[in-house]
mmCIF file of C-alpha atoms in Angstrom:
data_model
loop_
_atom_site.group_PDB
_atom_site.id
_atom_site.type_symbol
_atom_site.label_atom_id
_atom_site.label_comp_id
_atom_site.label_asym_id
_atom_site.label_seq_id
_atom_site.Cartn_x
_atom_site.Cartn_y
_atom_site.Cartn_z
ATOM 1 C CA PRO A 1 92.365 125.265 122.327
ATOM 2 C CA PRO A 2 88.849 123.911 122.496
ATOM 3 C CA PRO A 3 87.890 121.347 119.839
ATOM 4 C CA PHE A 4 84.952 123.501 118.650
ATOM 5 C CA SER A 5 84.815 127.098 117.420
ATOM 6 C CA ALA A 6 81.875 129.312 116.541
ATOM 7 C CA THR A 7 80.936 129.763 112.880
ATOM 8 C CA PRO A 8 79.482 133.020 111.500
ATOM 9 C CA SER A 9 75.994 131.564 112.037
ATOM 10 C CA GLY A 10 76.868 130.817 115.664
ATOM 11 C CA ALA A 11 76.806 127.021 115.309
ATOM 12 C CA PRO A 12 79.820 125.168 116.701
ATOM 13 C CA SER A 13 82.091 123.517 114.188
ATOM 14 C CA PRO A 14 85.095 121.321 114.777
ATOM 15 C CA ARG A 15 88.517 122.896 114.363
ATOM 16 C CA PRO A 16 90.683 121.391 111.702
ATOM 17 C CA GLY A 17 93.091 118.840 113.074
ATOM 18 C CA SER A 18 91.098 118.210 116.302
ATOM 19 C CA GLU A 19 89.626 114.858 117.234
ATOM 20 C CA ALA A 20 86.116 116.174 116.747
ATOM 21 C CA SER A 21 86.862 117.051 113.153
ATOM 22 C CA ARG A 22 88.098 113.530 112.523
ATOM 23 C CA GLU A 23 85.139 111.956 114.198
ATOM 24 C CA ALA A 24 82.399 113.929 112.456
ATOM 25 C CA PRO A 25 83.359 115.075 109.013
ATOM 26 C CA GLU A 26 81.373 118.098 107.989
ATOM 27 C CA GLN A 27 78.844 117.466 105.258
ATOM 28 C CA GLN A 28 79.086 120.228 102.626
ATOM 29 C CA PRO A 29 76.817 120.301 99.613
ATOM 30 C CA GLN A 30 78.490 119.903 96.273
ATOM 31 C CA PHE A 31 76.826 122.990 94.757
ATOM 32 C CA PRO A 32 76.384 126.291 96.608
ATOM 33 C CA GLU A 33 72.968 126.793 94.983
ATOM 34 C CA GLN A 34 71.717 123.807 96.951
ATOM 35 C CA THR A 35 72.709 125.307 100.296
ATOM 36 C CA PRO A 36 69.735 126.729 102.210
ATOM 37 C CA ALA A 37 69.843 130.514 102.543
ATOM 38 C CA GLU A 38 70.238 130.449 106.340
ATOM 39 C CA GLU A 39 73.393 128.275 106.032
ATOM 40 C CA ARG A 40 75.071 130.431 103.329
ATOM 41 C CA PRO A 41 77.629 132.940 104.556
ATOM 42 C CA ALA A 42 76.722 136.589 104.127
ATOM 43 C CA PRO A 43 78.363 138.262 101.098
ATOM 44 C CA PRO A 44 81.392 140.344 102.003
ATOM 45 C CA ALA A 45 80.726 144.043 102.500
ATOM 46 C CA PRO A 46 82.069 146.252 99.708
ATOM 47 C CA ILE A 47 85.469 147.615 100.431
ATOM 48 C CA LEU A 48 85.311 151.413 100.591
ATOM 49 C CA PRO A 49 88.234 153.802 100.864
ATOM 50 C CA ALA A 50 89.017 155.048 104.342
ATOM 51 C CA GLN A 51 87.914 158.619 103.583
ATOM 52 C CA ALA A 52 84.379 157.360 102.857
ATOM 53 C CA TYR A 53 83.972 156.639 106.561
ATOM 54 C CA SER A 54 85.603 159.848 107.733
ATOM 55 C CA LEU A 55 83.690 162.498 105.688
ATOM 56 C CA HIS A 56 82.059 165.173 107.737
ATOM 57 C CA ALA A 57 78.677 166.492 106.688
ATOM 58 C CA SER A 58 80.076 169.883 105.663
ATOM 59 C CA VAL A 59 82.741 168.312 103.436
ATOM 60 C CA ALA A 60 80.174 166.003 101.856
ATOM 61 C CA TRP A 61 77.881 168.981 101.239
ATOM 62 C CA GLN A 62 80.732 170.918 99.582
ATOM 63 C CA ASP A 63 81.448 167.921 97.368
ATOM 64 C CA ILE A 64 77.795 167.695 96.352
ATOM 65 C CA VAL A 65 77.673 171.417 95.549
ATOM 66 C CA ALA A 66 80.873 171.157 93.486
ATOM 67 C CA LEU A 67 79.560 168.128 91.589
ATOM 68 C CA ARG A 68 76.249 169.876 90.863
ATOM 69 C CA SER A 69 78.174 172.868 89.541
ATOM 70 C CA GLN A 70 80.154 170.577 87.259
ATOM 71 C CA VAL A 71 76.925 168.966 86.032
ATOM 72 C CA ARG A 72 75.451 172.414 85.230
ATOM 73 C CA GLN A 73 78.608 173.398 83.349
ATOM 74 C CA LEU A 74 78.558 170.166 81.363
ATOM 75 C CA GLU A 75 74.858 170.598 80.542
ATOM 76 C CA THR A 76 75.536 174.166 79.363
ATOM 77 C CA SER A 77 78.437 172.956 77.247
ATOM 78 C CA LEU A 78 76.273 170.172 75.794
ATOM 79 C CA GLN A 79 73.523 172.666 74.904
ATOM 80 C CA GLU A 80 76.057 174.939 73.180
ATOM 81 C CA GLU A 81 77.416 171.997 71.196
ATOM 82 C CA ARG A 82 73.904 171.015 70.127
ATOM 83 C CA GLN A 83 73.184 174.584 68.979
ATOM 84 C CA GLN A 84 76.445 174.661 67.066
ATOM 85 C CA LEU A 85 75.597 171.325 65.453
ATOM 86 C CA GLY A 86 72.169 172.641 64.445
ATOM 87 C CA SER A 87 73.636 175.776 62.868
ATOM 88 C CA SER A 88 76.258 173.664 61.073
ATOM 89 C CA LYS A 89 73.523 171.434 59.654
ATOM 90 C CA LYS A 90 71.573 174.485 58.459
ATOM 91 C CA GLU A 91 74.683 175.909 56.837
ATOM 92 C CA SER A 92 75.440 172.559 55.213
ATOM 93 C CA ASP A 93 71.898 172.342 53.832
ATOM 94 C CA SER A 94 72.189 175.887 52.501
ATOM 95 C CA VAL A 95 75.503 175.121 50.780
ATOM 96 C CA ARG A 96 74.061 171.935 49.261
ATOM 97 C CA SER A 97 71.086 173.869 47.968
ATOM 98 C CA GLU A 98 73.334 176.501 46.412
ATOM 99 C CA LEU A 99 75.485 173.781 44.849
ATOM 100 C CA ARG A 100 72.426 172.082 43.315
ATOM 101 C CA GLU A 101 71.238 175.415 41.932
ATOM 102 C CA MET A 102 74.675 176.157 40.468
ATOM 103 C CA ASN A 103 74.786 172.704 38.861
ATOM 104 C CA MET A 104 71.352 173.253 37.338
ATOM 105 C CA GLN A 105 72.433 176.671 36.003
ATOM 106 C CA GLN A 106 75.587 175.131 34.552
ATOM 107 C CA ARG A 107 73.579 172.402 32.806
ATOM 108 C CA LEU A 108 71.165 175.001 31.462
ATOM 109 C CA GLN A 109 74.052 177.141 30.228
ATOM 110 C CA ASN A 110 75.651 174.098 28.579
ATOM 111 C CA THR A 111 72.335 173.299 26.935
ATOM 112 C CA VAL A 112 71.994 176.875 25.662
ATOM 113 C CA VAL A 113 75.564 176.836 24.336
ATOM 114 C CA GLN A 114 74.979 173.477 22.655
ATOM 115 C CA HIS A 115 71.743 174.785 21.169
ATOM 116 C CA GLN A 116 73.518 177.890 19.840
ATOM 117 C CA GLN A 117 76.302 175.776 18.356
ATOM 118 C CA MET A 118 73.768 173.428 16.778
ATOM 119 C CA GLU A 119 71.850 176.384 15.358
ATOM 120 C CA TYR A 120 75.054 177.780 13.871
ATOM 121 C CA ILE A 121 75.983 174.445 12.272
ATOM 122 C CA ARG A 122 72.429 174.096 11.033
ATOM 123 C CA ASN A 123 72.580 177.512 9.315
ATOM 124 C CA VAL A 124 75.956 176.695 7.758
ATOM 125 C CA PHE A 125 74.512 173.433 6.448
ATOM 126 C CA ARG A 126 71.473 175.277 5.109
ATOM 127 C CA ARG A 127 73.662 177.731 3.163
ATOM 128 C CA PHE A 128 75.783 174.871 1.888
ATOM 129 C CA VAL A 129 72.785 172.907 0.636
ATOM 130 C CA GLU A 130 71.236 175.989 -0.984
ATOM 131 C CA MET A 131 74.472 176.744 -2.821
ATOM 132 C CA LEU A 132 75.126 173.124 -3.811
ATOM 133 C CA PRO A 133 74.052 172.261 -7.356
ATOM 134 C CA PRO A 134 72.034 169.065 -7.902
ATOM 135 C CA GLY A 135 74.479 166.219 -8.214
ATOM 136 C CA SER A 136 74.863 162.496 -7.798
ATOM 137 C CA LYS A 137 72.257 160.115 -6.374
ATOM 138 C CA GLU A 138 74.315 159.548 -3.218
ATOM 139 C CA LEU A 139 74.551 163.280 -2.542
ATOM 140 C CA GLU A 140 70.828 163.738 -3.156
ATOM 141 C CA ALA A 141 70.053 160.820 -0.774
ATOM 142 C CA LEU A 142 72.178 162.352 2.029
ATOM 143 C CA ILE A 143 70.497 165.766 1.941
ATOM 144 C CA PRO A 144 67.131 164.590 3.445
ATOM 145 C CA VAL A 145 69.017 162.582 6.084
ATOM 146 C CA LEU A 146 71.026 165.633 7.136
ATOM 147 C CA MET A 147 67.896 167.808 7.112
ATOM 148 C CA THR A 148 66.235 165.339 9.461
ATOM 149 C CA PHE A 149 69.344 165.325 11.673
ATOM 150 C CA PHE A 150 69.271 169.126 11.907
ATOM 151 C CA LYS A 151 65.514 168.983 12.521
ATOM 152 C CA PHE A 152 64.430 171.234 9.705
ATOM 153 C CA PRO A 153 60.628 171.470 9.537
ATOM 154 C CA ASP A 154 59.106 170.082 6.352
ATOM 155 C CA ASP A 155 58.143 173.500 4.979
ATOM 156 C CA GLU A 156 61.664 174.839 5.551
ATOM 157 C CA ALA A 157 63.198 171.731 3.948
ATOM 158 C CA ARG A 158 60.997 172.253 0.847
ATOM 159 C CA LEU A 159 62.046 175.914 0.726
ATOM 160 C CA ILE A 160 65.742 174.951 0.838
ATOM 161 C CA GLN A 161 65.245 172.316 -1.894
ATOM 162 C CA GLY A 162 63.304 174.887 -3.959
ATOM 163 C CA ASN A 163 66.103 177.451 -3.655
ATOM 164 C CA ARG A 164 68.535 174.769 -4.653
ATOM 165 C CA SER A 165 66.704 173.569 -7.710
ATOM 166 C CA SER A 166 65.620 176.994 -8.968
ATOM 167 C CA GLY A 167 68.967 178.664 -9.309
ATOM 168 C CA GLY A 168 71.322 175.815 -8.893
ATOM 169 C CA GLY A 169 72.781 177.655 -5.958
ATOM 170 C CA MET A 170 75.704 179.990 -6.067
ATOM 171 C CA LEU A 171 77.937 177.466 -7.799
ATOM 172 C CA GLY A 172 75.352 177.078 -10.553
ATOM 173 C CA ARG A 173 75.318 180.807 -11.153
ATOM 174 C CA PHE A 174 79.002 180.699 -11.920
ATOM 175 C CA GLY A 175 78.523 177.783 -14.263
ATOM 176 C CA TRP A 176 79.974 175.107 -12.020
ATOM 177 C CA ARG A 177 78.253 171.779 -12.133
#
């Protein structure tokens, strides 16, 4: 064999093991970035499957048509999913709104029930105080506190105290003191 062979750039290079390769060692740069562009080997071509080179135009066209059909189907499916998501969000908002309204109604109902219970207890207390005869200092000191707790207006509190002191209440009528 000849001592030189052609490189991809066409320049002769010594074959390994020949006398020419021992006489003139090839100078290679340490870093490939430093190699001038004309001396760098061309990058390898991408490896494609064999059928990529053997497709006929009609087969390629059929593939394109099939792929476009798939794209249209996927776009339609995506649109349907988006519409379904939108309707689900609307339904969720509607349910949340109904839940808030029900909670508000429940709180209002609880407030009304509490108010009715408080009004009942207040009336029972009123009857009790009206029927209670005047007694000890401690009992007399608690009556204004309880009237304040039950939020009796001043004029109503005076009326209750007047009923109490005038007849001594029901217990006073029976002679209990």
